[in-house]
Amino acid sequence: MIIKRCENYEQMSLTAADIVKRQVAAKPDCVLGLPTGSSPLGMYEHLIKLYNRGELDFSSVMTFNLDEYIGLDTDHPQSYHQFMEDTFFQQVNLKPGNTHMPKPDETDNLSGCQNYERKIFNAGGIDLQILGIGRNGHIGFNEPGTSFSSQTHVVQLHDETRRANARFFDSKDEVPKAAVTMGIKTIMRARTILLLCSGESKQEALIQLVCSTVDETFPASVLQLHPDVTVLTDKSACVILENKYPFKENELFI
Ligand code: F6R
């Protein structure tokens, strides 16, 4: 695992966009795994700028999103579908048929989830999976206790996660209670993983991600077992970590 300490959120976002740019340049028909949330917003802005400057072409890229709420229409302003359309998809030349969101089949949850796994498999697997991280270590909507062998599945959201996401709704009561998410195993199958972790509120999550025991009580700890993970952080997220492990030229290799 490589941890790169950026000056601030803006620098982290620029670095993340550059990593995506290099991935697309190396493999124009690559498969990207994408997150929603606050962490990737700056990265999406920079990717759009690169596209507008003619430095990035998404015409052959395929995307699979990590997760989606259950119970919101796709055009609900807080659905992840709408978030992705507004924040990214509609502003670059991704082909609509090449973007995918997980969606449980209303009549049979299992087949909708299995179908998503099948689509990822048929696309050749995810080349670059981008992640944020929750304060309780969730990745995607894989809350503490999720099995490391999980694939795309339906989850009941923890209160802490619903509280954290209430900032996007009028009240916590409006935050859906369930979601569909790629599983831990789905994420671990990606060839390369890029995790974005910024801000003071993520200090504890960052130290646990890097050095907690690998177990299901802190889902992101599983990333310690992946052979190609880059964690991009900013200075305010690193305060606790850098006391324990001194960075060398803003990098830490663990
Ligand atoms: C979103 C997702 C979540 C977020 C996490 C951090 O698709 O999968 O795991 O990455 O909740 O959210 P932010 O970035 O808003 O702090």
mmCIF file of N, CA and C and ligand atoms in Angstrom, residues 35-40 66-67 80 132-134 138-141 167 202, ligand 1:
data_model
loop_
_atom_site.group_PDB
_atom_site.id
_atom_site.type_symbol
_atom_site.label_atom_id
_atom_site.label_comp_id
_atom_site.label_asym_id
_atom_site.label_seq_id
_atom_site.Cartn_x
_atom_site.Cartn_y
_atom_site.Cartn_z
ATOM 1 N N PRO A 35 -16.921 5.991 -7.190
ATOM 2 C CA PRO A 35 -17.677 6.295 -5.974
ATOM 3 C C PRO A 35 -18.480 7.596 -6.119
ATOM 4 N N THR A 36 -19.419 7.781 -5.200
ATOM 5 C CA THR A 36 -20.066 9.097 -5.049
ATOM 6 C C THR A 36 -19.518 9.695 -3.755
ATOM 7 N N GLY A 37 -20.198 10.674 -3.196
ATOM 8 C CA GLY A 37 -19.765 11.278 -1.933
ATOM 9 C C GLY A 37 -18.948 12.533 -2.157
ATOM 10 N N SER A 38 -18.434 13.090 -1.059
ATOM 11 C CA SER A 38 -17.687 14.353 -1.142
ATOM 12 C C SER A 38 -16.254 14.124 -1.602
ATOM 13 N N SER A 39 -15.675 12.989 -1.227
ATOM 14 C CA SER A 39 -14.248 12.771 -1.513
ATOM 15 C C SER A 39 -13.900 12.901 -3.002
ATOM 16 N N PRO A 40 -14.707 12.334 -3.926
ATOM 17 C CA PRO A 40 -14.291 12.386 -5.331
ATOM 18 C C PRO A 40 -14.755 13.628 -6.098
ATOM 19 N N LEU A 66 -20.083 2.043 -7.423
ATOM 20 C CA LEU A 66 -19.998 1.189 -6.236
ATOM 21 C C LEU A 66 -21.342 0.853 -5.632
ATOM 22 N N ASP A 67 -22.222 1.851 -5.590
ATOM 23 C CA ASP A 67 -23.422 1.629 -4.789
ATOM 24 C C ASP A 67 -24.557 2.560 -5.194
ATOM 25 N N TYR A 80 -27.830 8.189 -6.330
ATOM 26 C CA TYR A 80 -26.453 8.211 -6.816
ATOM 27 C C TYR A 80 -26.426 8.256 -8.347
ATOM 28 N N GLY A 132 -13.927 6.043 -1.655
ATOM 29 C CA GLY A 132 -13.826 6.911 -0.494
ATOM 30 C C GLY A 132 -13.813 5.979 0.709
ATOM 31 N N ILE A 133 -13.817 6.540 1.903
ATOM 32 C CA ILE A 133 -13.865 5.688 3.099
ATOM 33 C C ILE A 133 -14.745 6.358 4.151
ATOM 34 N N GLY A 134 -15.591 5.558 4.787
ATOM 35 C CA GLY A 134 -16.422 6.101 5.865
ATOM 36 C C GLY A 134 -15.637 6.141 7.159
ATOM 37 N N HIS A 138 -16.252 1.909 6.403
ATOM 38 C CA HIS A 138 -16.989 1.299 5.293
ATOM 39 C C HIS A 138 -16.380 1.718 3.954
ATOM 40 N N ILE A 139 -16.438 0.807 3.013
ATOM 41 C CA ILE A 139 -16.072 1.103 1.629
ATOM 42 C C ILE A 139 -17.258 0.648 0.786
ATOM 43 N N GLY A 140 -17.638 1.445 -0.206
ATOM 44 C CA GLY A 140 -18.955 1.232 -0.789
ATOM 45 C C GLY A 140 -19.927 1.385 0.362
ATOM 46 N N PHE A 141 -20.958 0.566 0.401
ATOM 47 C CA PHE A 141 -21.839 0.566 1.572
ATOM 48 C C PHE A 141 -21.592 -0.695 2.392
ATOM 49 N N ARG A 167 -26.796 15.039 5.523
ATOM 50 C CA ARG A 167 -26.471 16.403 5.090
ATOM 51 C C ARG A 167 -26.957 16.684 3.675
ATOM 52 N N LYS A 202 -11.313 12.256 9.014
ATOM 53 C CA LYS A 202 -10.925 10.917 8.546
ATOM 54 C C LYS A 202 -9.596 10.443 9.156
HETATM 55 C C1 F6R B 1 -20.001 6.313 -1.994
HETATM 56 C C2 F6R B 1 -19.406 5.308 -1.142
HETATM 57 C C3 F6R B 1 -19.095 5.578 0.291
HETATM 58 C C4 F6R B 1 -18.279 6.862 0.478
HETATM 59 C C5 F6R B 1 -17.975 7.089 1.961
HETATM 60 C C6 F6R B 1 -17.211 8.383 2.172
HETATM 61 O O1 F6R B 1 -20.267 5.777 -3.274
HETATM 62 O O2 F6R B 1 -19.196 4.239 -1.584
HETATM 63 O O3 F6R B 1 -18.381 4.483 0.815
HETATM 64 O O4 F6R B 1 -17.103 6.765 -0.253
HETATM 65 O O5 F6R B 1 -19.154 7.140 2.691
HETATM 66 O O6 F6R B 1 -18.041 9.449 1.836
HETATM 67 P P1 F6R B 1 -17.478 10.922 1.670
HETATM 68 O O7 F6R B 1 -16.573 10.912 0.514
HETATM 69 O O8 F6R B 1 -18.711 11.759 1.431
HETATM 70 O O9 F6R B 1 -16.787 11.247 2.955
#
